Coordinates of C-alpha atoms and ligand atoms in Angstrom, one line a residue:
M37 CA 249.4 -46.8 -13.2
L38 CA 247.3 -49.9 -12.8
N39 CA 244.7 -49.1 -10.2
R40 CA 241.4 -50.8 -9.7
R41 CA 239.6 -48.6 -12.2
N42 CA 242.2 -49.2 -14.9
F43 CA 242.1 -52.9 -14.2
L44 CA 238.3 -53.0 -14.5
R45 CA 238.4 -50.9 -17.7
A46 CA 241.2 -53.0 -19.2
S47 CA 239.5 -56.3 -18.3
G48 CA 236.2 -55.5 -19.8
G49 CA 234.9 -52.9 -17.3
V50 CA 231.5 -53.7 -16.0
A51 CA 231.5 -57.4 -16.5
A52 CA 234.7 -57.8 -14.4
A53 CA 233.4 -55.4 -11.8
G54 CA 230.5 -57.8 -11.2
A55 CA 232.9 -60.2 -9.6
L56 CA 234.1 -57.6 -7.2
A57 CA 230.8 -56.0 -6.4
G58 CA 229.7 -56.2 -2.8
A59 CA 233.3 -55.7 -1.6
V60 CA 232.9 -51.9 -1.5
P61 CA 234.8 -50.6 1.5
S62 CA 233.4 -47.8 3.6
V63 CA 235.2 -44.5 4.2
S64 CA 235.1 -42.6 7.4
F65 CA 233.6 -39.1 7.0
G66 CA 233.3 -36.0 9.1
A67 CA 236.7 -34.5 9.8
T68 CA 236.8 -30.8 9.6
G69 CA 240.2 -30.5 7.9
S70 CA 242.4 -27.6 7.2
Y71 CA 240.2 -25.6 4.7
E72 CA 242.7 -22.8 4.4
R73 CA 245.0 -25.2 2.5
L74 CA 242.2 -25.8 0.0
R75 CA 241.2 -22.1 -0.2
A76 CA 244.8 -21.2 -1.1
G77 CA 244.8 -23.7 -4.0
L78 CA 241.6 -22.8 -5.6
Q79 CA 241.0 -20.4 -8.5
G80 CA 237.5 -20.1 -7.3
D81 CA 236.2 -19.2 -3.8
L82 CA 235.8 -21.3 -0.6
L83 CA 233.2 -20.2 1.8
L84 CA 233.3 -21.3 5.4
P85 CA 230.5 -20.6 8.0
T86 CA 232.5 -17.6 9.2
D87 CA 232.7 -16.0 5.8
S88 CA 230.3 -13.4 4.7
G89 CA 228.1 -14.8 1.9
Y90 CA 228.0 -18.3 3.5
D91 CA 224.3 -18.2 4.2
L92 CA 223.6 -17.4 0.6
A93 CA 226.2 -19.9 -0.7
K94 CA 224.6 -22.8 1.1
Q95 CA 221.1 -22.2 -0.5
L96 CA 219.5 -24.7 -2.8
Q97 CA 216.4 -24.0 -4.9
I98 CA 214.1 -25.2 -2.1
A99 CA 214.6 -23.2 1.1
Q100 CA 213.9 -26.2 3.4
Y101 CA 217.5 -27.2 2.9
D102 CA 218.8 -24.0 4.4
A103 CA 218.7 -26.1 7.6
V104 CA 221.7 -28.0 6.3
S105 CA 225.0 -26.3 7.1
P106 CA 228.0 -27.7 5.1
Q107 CA 231.4 -27.3 6.6
A108 CA 232.4 -25.4 3.4
I109 CA 231.3 -24.6 -0.1
A110 CA 234.0 -24.7 -2.8
Y111 CA 233.0 -22.6 -5.8
C112 CA 235.1 -24.4 -8.4
E113 CA 235.9 -22.5 -11.6
T114 CA 238.0 -25.1 -13.4
P115 CA 238.2 -28.9 -13.6
Q116 CA 241.5 -28.5 -11.7
D117 CA 239.6 -26.7 -8.9
V118 CA 237.3 -29.7 -8.7
A119 CA 240.2 -32.1 -8.6
K120 CA 241.8 -30.2 -5.8
A121 CA 238.6 -30.0 -3.8
I122 CA 238.0 -33.8 -4.2
Q123 CA 241.6 -34.7 -3.4
F124 CA 241.5 -32.4 -0.3
A125 CA 238.2 -33.9 0.9
S126 CA 239.4 -37.4 0.3
S127 CA 242.7 -36.9 2.2
E128 CA 240.8 -35.3 5.1
G129 CA 238.0 -37.9 5.1
I130 CA 235.4 -35.3 4.5
A131 CA 232.1 -36.2 2.8
V132 CA 231.4 -34.4 -0.5
R133 CA 228.2 -33.5 -2.2
T134 CA 228.3 -32.2 -5.8
R135 CA 226.1 -29.2 -6.8
S136 CA 225.4 -27.5 -10.0
G137 CA 222.0 -25.8 -10.1
G138 CA 220.9 -27.0 -6.7
H139 CA 217.4 -28.1 -7.9
N140 CA 217.4 -31.6 -6.5
Y141 CA 214.0 -32.0 -4.7
S142 CA 215.5 -34.2 -2.0
G143 CA 218.5 -32.0 -1.1
W144 CA 221.1 -34.5 -2.4
S145 CA 223.4 -31.7 -3.6
T146 CA 224.1 -30.4 -0.1
G147 CA 225.3 -32.1 3.1
E148 CA 227.2 -31.6 6.3
G149 CA 230.7 -31.9 4.7
L150 CA 232.1 -30.1 1.6
V151 CA 229.8 -29.0 -1.2
V152 CA 231.7 -29.0 -4.5
D153 CA 229.8 -26.4 -6.4
V154 CA 230.4 -26.2 -10.2
S155 CA 227.8 -23.6 -11.0
R156 CA 230.5 -21.2 -12.2
I157 CA 231.6 -23.8 -14.8
Q158 CA 229.0 -22.4 -17.1
H159 CA 230.4 -22.3 -20.6
A160 CA 228.0 -23.0 -23.5
K161 CA 229.7 -23.0 -26.9
V162 CA 228.6 -24.4 -30.2
N163 CA 231.4 -25.9 -32.3
G164 CA 230.1 -27.3 -35.5
S165 CA 227.5 -29.9 -34.7
T166 CA 228.4 -30.1 -31.0
L167 CA 227.5 -28.0 -28.0
K168 CA 230.0 -28.0 -25.2
V169 CA 228.2 -27.1 -22.1
G170 CA 229.3 -26.7 -18.5
P171 CA 227.4 -28.3 -15.6
G172 CA 226.5 -24.9 -14.3
A173 CA 225.1 -23.4 -17.6
S174 CA 221.5 -23.1 -16.6
S175 CA 218.8 -23.9 -19.2
I176 CA 218.2 -20.2 -19.8
R177 CA 222.0 -19.6 -20.4
A178 CA 222.2 -22.6 -22.7
I179 CA 219.2 -21.4 -24.7
E180 CA 220.8 -18.0 -25.1
A181 CA 224.0 -19.6 -26.4
L182 CA 222.1 -21.8 -28.9
T183 CA 219.8 -19.1 -30.3
P184 CA 222.3 -17.6 -32.9
Y185 CA 222.7 -21.1 -34.3
N186 CA 218.9 -21.8 -34.6
K187 CA 219.6 -25.0 -32.6
Q188 CA 218.1 -26.4 -29.4
I189 CA 218.7 -29.1 -26.8
A190 CA 216.2 -30.6 -24.4
T191 CA 215.6 -28.0 -21.7
G192 CA 213.1 -28.7 -18.9
T193 CA 210.4 -26.4 -17.5
C194 CA 212.6 -24.5 -15.1
P195 CA 215.1 -21.8 -16.4
T196 CA 217.7 -22.4 -13.6
V197 CA 218.0 -26.2 -13.6
C198 CA 221.5 -27.0 -14.7
P199 CA 223.0 -29.7 -17.0
G200 CA 225.0 -31.1 -14.1
G201 CA 222.0 -32.8 -12.6
F202 CA 219.6 -32.5 -15.6
F203 CA 221.5 -34.7 -18.1
S204 CA 222.7 -37.0 -15.3
G205 CA 219.2 -38.0 -14.6
G206 CA 218.0 -38.2 -18.2
G207 CA 216.5 -34.7 -18.8
I208 CA 213.0 -34.4 -20.2
G209 CA 211.5 -31.4 -21.8
Y210 CA 209.3 -30.3 -24.7
Q211 CA 212.0 -31.7 -27.1
T212 CA 211.8 -35.2 -25.7
R213 CA 209.0 -36.7 -27.9
K214 CA 210.7 -35.4 -31.0
F215 CA 214.4 -35.8 -30.2
G216 CA 214.7 -38.0 -27.1
T217 CA 215.8 -37.1 -23.6
G218 CA 218.5 -34.5 -23.1
S219 CA 221.1 -37.2 -22.3
D220 CA 220.2 -39.2 -25.4
R221 CA 222.0 -36.5 -27.3
V222 CA 225.1 -36.4 -25.1
T223 CA 228.1 -37.8 -26.9
A224 CA 230.8 -37.3 -24.3
A225 CA 231.4 -36.0 -20.8
T226 CA 234.5 -34.8 -19.0
V227 CA 234.5 -36.0 -15.4
V228 CA 236.6 -35.6 -12.3
L229 CA 236.8 -38.9 -10.6
A230 CA 237.1 -39.7 -6.9
D231 CA 240.9 -39.9 -7.2
G232 CA 241.1 -36.5 -8.7
S233 CA 241.9 -37.7 -12.2
I234 CA 240.1 -36.0 -15.1
V235 CA 238.7 -38.3 -17.9
R236 CA 236.8 -37.7 -21.0
A237 CA 234.2 -40.5 -21.3
S238 CA 233.0 -41.2 -24.9
S239 CA 231.8 -44.1 -27.0
S240 CA 235.5 -45.0 -27.5
Y241 CA 237.0 -44.5 -24.0
D242 CA 235.4 -45.0 -20.6
S243 CA 232.2 -45.9 -22.5
S244 CA 230.6 -47.6 -19.5
L245 CA 231.1 -44.4 -17.5
L246 CA 229.4 -42.4 -20.3
W247 CA 226.6 -44.9 -20.3
G248 CA 226.0 -44.4 -16.5
L249 CA 226.2 -40.6 -16.8
R250 CA 223.3 -40.7 -19.3
G251 CA 220.4 -41.2 -17.0
G252 CA 222.0 -43.0 -14.1
G253 CA 221.5 -40.0 -11.7
G254 CA 223.7 -37.2 -10.5
G255 CA 226.2 -37.5 -7.7
N256 CA 227.2 -41.1 -8.3
F257 CA 230.4 -41.5 -10.4
G258 CA 232.3 -38.3 -10.4
V259 CA 231.8 -34.6 -11.1
V260 CA 231.0 -33.7 -14.7
V261 CA 232.7 -30.6 -15.8
D262 CA 231.8 -30.6 -19.4
W263 CA 229.0 -32.2 -21.5
E264 CA 229.3 -32.6 -25.3
V265 CA 225.8 -32.6 -26.8
R266 CA 224.4 -32.9 -30.3
P267 CA 221.8 -30.1 -30.6
V268 CA 219.1 -30.2 -33.1
D269 CA 218.3 -27.8 -35.9
Q270 CA 215.0 -26.4 -34.6
P271 CA 214.7 -22.6 -34.4
R272 CA 211.0 -22.3 -33.6
M273 CA 208.3 -23.8 -31.4
V274 CA 204.5 -23.2 -31.3
W275 CA 203.8 -22.5 -27.7
Y276 CA 200.3 -23.1 -26.3
E277 CA 198.3 -22.8 -23.1
Q278 CA 194.7 -23.7 -22.3
W279 CA 192.7 -23.3 -19.1
W280 CA 189.7 -25.5 -18.5
D281 CA 186.8 -25.8 -16.1
Y282 CA 187.7 -28.1 -13.1
D283 CA 184.2 -29.7 -13.2
Q284 CA 185.4 -31.4 -16.5
A285 CA 188.7 -32.5 -15.1
P286 CA 188.2 -36.3 -15.4
A287 CA 187.2 -36.0 -19.0
I288 CA 190.0 -33.6 -19.9
F289 CA 192.6 -35.8 -18.1
A290 CA 191.4 -38.9 -19.9
A291 CA 191.4 -37.1 -23.2
W292 CA 194.8 -35.5 -22.7
Q293 CA 196.4 -38.9 -22.0
A294 CA 195.1 -40.5 -25.2
W295 CA 195.8 -37.3 -27.2
M296 CA 199.4 -37.2 -26.0
A297 CA 200.1 -40.9 -26.4
N298 CA 198.8 -40.9 -29.9
G299 CA 200.0 -37.5 -31.0
S300 CA 202.7 -36.7 -33.4
D301 CA 206.3 -36.6 -32.1
D302 CA 206.1 -32.8 -32.6
L303 CA 203.5 -32.6 -29.8
A304 CA 204.8 -31.9 -26.3
G305 CA 202.9 -30.9 -23.2
Q306 CA 201.8 -31.1 -19.7
F307 CA 198.5 -31.6 -17.9
V308 CA 198.3 -29.7 -14.6
L309 CA 195.8 -29.3 -11.8
V310 CA 196.8 -26.5 -9.5
T311 CA 195.2 -25.1 -6.4
P312 CA 197.3 -22.1 -5.3
D313 CA 195.7 -22.1 -1.9
A314 CA 194.1 -25.4 -1.1
A315 CA 191.6 -24.2 1.5
P316 CA 188.4 -26.2 1.7
G317 CA 186.1 -25.1 -1.1
A318 CA 188.8 -23.6 -3.3
K319 CA 188.3 -24.6 -6.9
P320 CA 191.4 -26.1 -8.6
M321 CA 192.4 -24.9 -12.0
V322 CA 193.1 -27.1 -15.0
L323 CA 195.9 -26.3 -17.4
T324 CA 197.1 -28.0 -20.5
T325 CA 200.2 -26.3 -21.9
G326 CA 203.2 -27.2 -24.0
A327 CA 204.8 -26.7 -27.4
Y328 CA 204.5 -28.0 -30.9
L329 CA 207.7 -28.5 -32.9
G330 CA 205.9 -28.3 -36.3
P331 CA 203.7 -25.8 -38.1
Q332 CA 201.0 -23.9 -36.2
S333 CA 198.2 -25.2 -38.4
E334 CA 199.0 -28.7 -37.3
L335 CA 198.9 -27.7 -33.7
E336 CA 195.5 -26.0 -34.2
T337 CA 194.2 -29.3 -35.7
A338 CA 195.6 -31.3 -32.8
L339 CA 194.1 -28.9 -30.2
A340 CA 190.7 -29.3 -31.9
Q341 CA 191.1 -33.1 -31.5
L342 CA 191.7 -32.6 -27.8
N343 CA 188.5 -30.6 -27.5
S344 CA 186.7 -33.3 -29.4
L345 CA 188.1 -36.2 -27.2
A346 CA 187.3 -34.2 -24.0
K347 CA 183.9 -33.3 -25.3
T348 CA 184.4 -29.8 -24.0
A349 CA 186.3 -26.6 -24.9
P350 CA 188.8 -24.7 -22.9
L351 CA 187.8 -21.5 -21.1
S352 CA 190.8 -19.8 -22.7
K353 CA 193.5 -20.6 -25.2
V354 CA 196.7 -18.9 -26.3
V355 CA 198.8 -20.2 -29.2
A356 CA 202.0 -18.4 -30.4
D357 CA 204.5 -19.3 -33.0
L358 CA 207.8 -18.3 -31.3
T359 CA 211.5 -18.8 -31.5
Y360 CA 213.0 -21.4 -29.2
A361 CA 214.2 -18.8 -26.8
E362 CA 210.9 -16.9 -26.8
A363 CA 208.8 -20.1 -26.2
M364 CA 211.0 -21.3 -23.4
K365 CA 211.0 -17.9 -21.7
R366 CA 207.2 -18.0 -21.8
T367 CA 207.3 -21.4 -20.3
Y368 CA 209.6 -20.1 -17.6
H369 CA 207.4 -17.0 -17.0
C370 CA 210.5 -15.0 -17.9
D371 CA 209.2 -13.4 -21.1
Q372 CA 209.3 -10.0 -19.5
L373 CA 212.8 -10.5 -18.0
T374 CA 216.3 -10.5 -19.3
V375 CA 218.5 -13.6 -19.0
A376 CA 220.3 -11.9 -16.1
Q377 CA 217.0 -11.4 -14.3
C378 CA 215.7 -14.9 -15.1
Q379 CA 217.9 -16.4 -12.4
R380 CA 217.4 -17.5 -8.8
A381 CA 217.3 -14.5 -6.5
G382 CA 220.7 -14.0 -4.8
T383 CA 222.8 -15.9 -7.4
T384 CA 223.4 -12.7 -9.5
P385 CA 222.8 -9.0 -8.8
D386 CA 219.9 -8.8 -11.2
A387 CA 218.3 -12.2 -10.4
Q388 CA 214.6 -12.0 -9.7
L389 CA 213.2 -15.6 -9.5
P390 CA 212.0 -16.6 -6.0
R391 CA 212.9 -19.9 -4.4
T392 CA 210.4 -22.5 -3.3
G393 CA 209.9 -22.5 0.5
F394 CA 209.2 -26.1 1.2
Q395 CA 208.1 -29.0 -1.0
R396 CA 206.9 -32.6 -0.7
E397 CA 206.3 -34.6 -3.8
S398 CA 205.6 -38.1 -5.2
Y399 CA 206.2 -38.9 -8.8
R400 CA 205.8 -42.0 -10.9
V401 CA 206.3 -43.0 -14.5
F402 CA 203.5 -44.6 -16.5
N403 CA 203.7 -46.8 -19.6
R404 CA 199.9 -46.9 -20.2
E405 CA 196.9 -44.6 -19.9
M406 CA 195.0 -44.6 -16.6
T407 CA 191.5 -46.0 -16.7
A408 CA 188.5 -43.9 -15.8
T409 CA 188.4 -45.6 -12.4
E410 CA 192.1 -44.9 -11.8
I411 CA 191.6 -41.3 -12.8
E412 CA 188.8 -41.0 -10.3
K413 CA 191.1 -42.3 -7.6
V414 CA 193.9 -39.9 -8.5
L415 CA 191.5 -36.9 -8.5
A416 CA 190.0 -38.0 -5.2
A417 CA 193.6 -38.1 -3.7
Y418 CA 194.3 -34.7 -5.2
D419 CA 191.1 -33.3 -3.6
A420 CA 191.7 -35.0 -0.2
N421 CA 192.5 -33.3 3.1
R422 CA 192.4 -29.7 1.9
A423 CA 194.7 -27.3 3.8
A424 CA 194.7 -23.6 3.7
G425 CA 198.0 -22.0 2.6
H426 CA 199.2 -25.2 0.7
T427 CA 199.8 -25.0 -3.0
R428 CA 198.8 -28.3 -4.5
V429 CA 199.7 -29.5 -7.9
L430 CA 199.0 -32.7 -10.0
H431 CA 201.7 -32.4 -12.6
V432 CA 201.7 -34.7 -15.6
M433 CA 204.3 -34.4 -18.4
G434 CA 204.1 -36.2 -21.8
L435 CA 206.9 -38.6 -22.7
G436 CA 207.2 -41.2 -25.5
G437 CA 208.0 -40.6 -29.2
A438 CA 211.7 -40.6 -30.1
A439 CA 212.7 -41.3 -26.5
N440 CA 210.9 -44.7 -26.8
R441 CA 212.7 -45.7 -30.0
I442 CA 216.0 -46.3 -28.1
S443 CA 216.6 -49.5 -26.3
R444 CA 216.3 -49.6 -22.6
T445 CA 219.9 -50.6 -22.1
S446 CA 221.7 -48.2 -24.6
T447 CA 221.9 -45.6 -21.8
A448 CA 221.1 -45.8 -18.1
F449 CA 217.7 -44.1 -18.7
W450 CA 215.3 -47.1 -18.4
H451 CA 211.9 -45.7 -19.1
R452 CA 211.7 -46.4 -22.8
D453 CA 208.1 -47.4 -22.8
A454 CA 206.9 -44.4 -20.8
T455 CA 204.0 -42.3 -22.0
F456 CA 204.0 -39.8 -19.2
V457 CA 205.4 -39.0 -15.7
A458 CA 202.9 -37.8 -13.1
G459 CA 203.3 -36.5 -9.6
F460 CA 201.6 -34.9 -6.6
V461 CA 203.5 -31.8 -5.4
N462 CA 202.7 -29.9 -2.2
Q463 CA 204.4 -26.6 -1.7
L464 CA 204.5 -24.3 1.3
G465 CA 206.2 -21.0 2.2
A466 CA 209.6 -21.0 4.0
N467 CA 209.7 -22.3 7.6
P468 CA 206.3 -24.0 7.7
S469 CA 204.7 -25.2 10.9
A470 CA 205.1 -28.9 12.0
T471 CA 201.4 -29.3 11.3
D472 CA 201.7 -28.1 7.8
V473 CA 204.8 -30.2 7.1
Q474 CA 202.9 -33.2 8.4
A475 CA 199.9 -32.5 6.2
A476 CA 202.0 -31.9 3.1
T477 CA 204.0 -35.1 3.7
A478 CA 200.8 -37.1 4.2
W479 CA 199.1 -35.7 1.2
A480 CA 202.0 -36.2 -1.2
G481 CA 202.7 -39.6 0.3
N482 CA 199.2 -40.7 -0.2
G483 CA 199.3 -39.5 -3.8
G484 CA 202.3 -41.6 -4.4
R485 CA 200.6 -44.7 -2.9
V486 CA 197.6 -44.1 -5.2
L487 CA 199.9 -43.7 -8.3
D488 CA 202.2 -46.6 -7.4
P489 CA 200.1 -49.6 -8.5
M490 CA 199.3 -48.0 -11.9
S491 CA 202.9 -47.0 -12.6
S492 CA 205.8 -48.6 -14.4
G493 CA 208.6 -46.9 -12.4
A494 CA 209.9 -43.5 -11.2
Y495 CA 212.2 -40.8 -12.7
V496 CA 215.3 -40.0 -10.7
N497 CA 215.2 -36.3 -11.6
F498 CA 211.7 -36.0 -10.1
T499 CA 212.6 -37.6 -6.8
S500 CA 209.9 -38.7 -4.5
T501 CA 209.9 -38.0 -0.8
E502 CA 208.9 -41.6 -0.1
L503 CA 209.7 -44.3 -2.5
T504 CA 210.2 -47.9 -1.7
D505 CA 212.4 -50.1 -4.0
W506 CA 213.9 -46.9 -5.6
Q507 CA 216.6 -48.9 -7.2
T508 CA 214.1 -50.8 -9.4
K509 CA 211.7 -47.9 -9.8
Y510 CA 214.4 -45.4 -11.0
Y511 CA 216.6 -47.8 -12.9
G512 CA 214.7 -51.0 -13.6
G513 CA 217.0 -53.6 -15.2
N514 CA 219.9 -51.2 -15.5
Y515 CA 220.5 -51.0 -11.8
N516 CA 223.0 -53.9 -11.7
K517 CA 225.1 -52.5 -14.5
L518 CA 225.0 -49.1 -12.7
R519 CA 226.4 -50.8 -9.6
Y520 CA 229.2 -52.3 -11.7
V521 CA 230.0 -48.9 -13.2
K522 CA 230.0 -47.4 -9.7
F523 CA 232.4 -50.0 -8.5
A524 CA 234.7 -49.5 -11.6
Y525 CA 234.8 -45.7 -11.2
D526 CA 234.2 -45.0 -7.5
P527 CA 235.2 -48.2 -5.7
D528 CA 235.4 -46.5 -2.3
N529 CA 231.9 -45.0 -2.6
F530 CA 233.3 -41.5 -2.3
F531 CA 230.4 -39.9 -4.1
R532 CA 227.3 -40.8 -2.2
H533 CA 223.9 -39.4 -1.1
P534 CA 220.8 -41.1 0.3
R535 CA 219.8 -42.7 -3.0
S536 CA 223.2 -43.0 -4.7
I537 CA 224.0 -46.2 -6.6
G538 CA 225.0 -48.9 -4.2
S539 CA 223.7 -47.1 -1.1
Ligands
FAD238 C1 211.3 -26.1 -10.6 C2 211.9 -27.4 -11.2 C3 211.5 -27.8 -12.5 C4 212.1 -28.9 -13.0 N1 211.7 -29.3 -14.3 C5 212.3 -30.4 -14.9 C6 211.9 -30.8 -16.2 O1 211.1 -30.1 -16.9 N2 212.5 -31.9 -16.7 C7 213.4 -32.6 -16.0 O2 213.9 -33.6 -16.5 N3 213.7 -32.2 -14.7 C8 213.2 -31.2 -14.1 N4 213.5 -30.8 -12.9 C9 214.4 -31.7 -12.1 C10 215.8 -31.4 -12.4 O3 216.2 -31.8 -13.7 C11 216.7 -32.2 -11.4 O4 216.4 -31.8 -10.1 C12 218.2 -32.0 -11.8 O5 218.9 -33.0 -11.2 C13 218.7 -30.7 -11.3 O6 220.0 -30.5 -11.6 P1 220.8 -29.3 -10.9 O7 222.2 -29.4 -11.4 O8 220.1 -28.0 -11.1 O9 220.6 -29.7 -9.4 P2 221.6 -30.1 -8.2 O10 220.7 -30.2 -7.0 O11 222.8 -29.3 -8.2 O12 222.0 -31.6 -8.7 C14 221.1 -32.7 -8.8 C15 221.8 -34.0 -8.5 O13 222.9 -34.1 -9.5 C16 224.1 -34.1 -8.8 N5 225.0 -33.3 -9.6 C17 224.9 -32.0 -9.8 N6 225.9 -31.5 -10.5 C18 226.6 -32.6 -10.9 C19 227.8 -32.7 -11.7 N7 228.4 -31.7 -12.3 N8 228.3 -34.0 -11.9 C20 227.7 -35.1 -11.3 N9 226.6 -35.0 -10.5 C21 226.1 -33.7 -10.3 C22 223.9 -33.6 -7.4 O14 224.8 -34.1 -6.5 C23 222.5 -34.1 -7.2 O15 222.5 -35.5 -6.8 C24 213.0 -29.7 -12.3 C25 213.3 -29.3 -11.0 C26 212.8 -28.1 -10.4 C27 213.2 -27.7 -9.0

């Protein structure tokens, strides 16, 4: 059948789509539809507001989005379930949001229409040199599956983030400086498109779709139901954690930036300022933590270099040569938990990890080190407007290495000159007061404005509450091609959220 997508693919895909871009028709959304018809056709479950379990089913990782009440949540168990849910929503004119792990900071994986949940598509199977992983196989589950093979993939710093969103936005973790972003090692993806068709995008077929899926952001082109990833042979990691005196924070931050930027590809890590309760007078804590993907002796030498650059020594230091699974479980604070327990509370009977109540954040990507004056400004913004009961974090994660030896245009992930990503994060308990919400929003927003002029862009997986010019900041020069891919594969803009391609 020659439809618009086939035409665009046959006629050179994205180039031809350019001529048609701008003619995207809008769809009307909002009809309630006959959900019983969908329920009857699904292998998985459909939860309506009147069904028991609905309140749990609508939850994301951050409790503030409990305020959003979807018409229904479809727990899809197969690609065919996904296709049925999409065709149903399309025929009924119901807006769809796609959800895997539900970790999007900005709540893009929920909405007032139908949530297509693929968290139950959680296979993780190694076949030769390929890992086939479902969008709902959380990091901790993927790690468990890889362990017998002594292999790893990029997994971020949260055990329950899922590949559905993680790879779609790029995916950065302790493996990134050595092996690239998570999506750099994706070779193919099976996707359910807006018309319900199921395609396998690879370098041979639907290659522009695969290009867009590798860093172009989740919820844009279709619902990924399977990723094919090339894991790396890397059974062990040397995990480290150092706590420092806050009085030395400017020197430690300056030293950390240079240390990370000039370090071996084996070096991965984060610089973190954290104030669990930011009441006036409370002293923040300084943490440098991460992993080394080479021998422990080399890490010890590198850590001594950091002390020397900072001209101070940490208050405490722990270094441990661990398996991939052990190192990541420590990173996740799950080393005393089973895999079944290391899940978001409510998602399985054993799950123990609490949700975040409320969060505001502003992140930017950097392609250079901050100067001493810039560090002063950042630390002043961090210390500003103290508020009791607010958890405040300055979170900086090292990038670069192998991720920067790939061209900007070979995948949709643009930030190939980045040395780190940094953000202000303000967390509160569930149901905060309006005053606290306002203070958190102002603090994180001000942090973003301080970071902005020093930065080279922003990372779509670390969304920012406020971000002007998000198209350029998230996607740089790849945005136009993303629009073409969007038009080729979702011409009616069926998959959309507040920052979706073309919105
Ligand atoms: C505590 C915490 C720690 C984090 N640490 C890291 C980190 O170390 N490194 C990092 O890179 N990121 C990190 N993230 C960010 C995380 O990678 C992104 O939020 C990611 O998009 C989450 O994916 P998800 O499937 O869990 O979330 P969801 O909220 O389900 O999805 C995120 C986005 O992707 C879309 N989407 C979901 N599933 C699919 C699918 N199957 N097909 C197409 N689109 C889909 C959604 O519609 C939404 O727009 C962290 C987030 C949290 C909350």
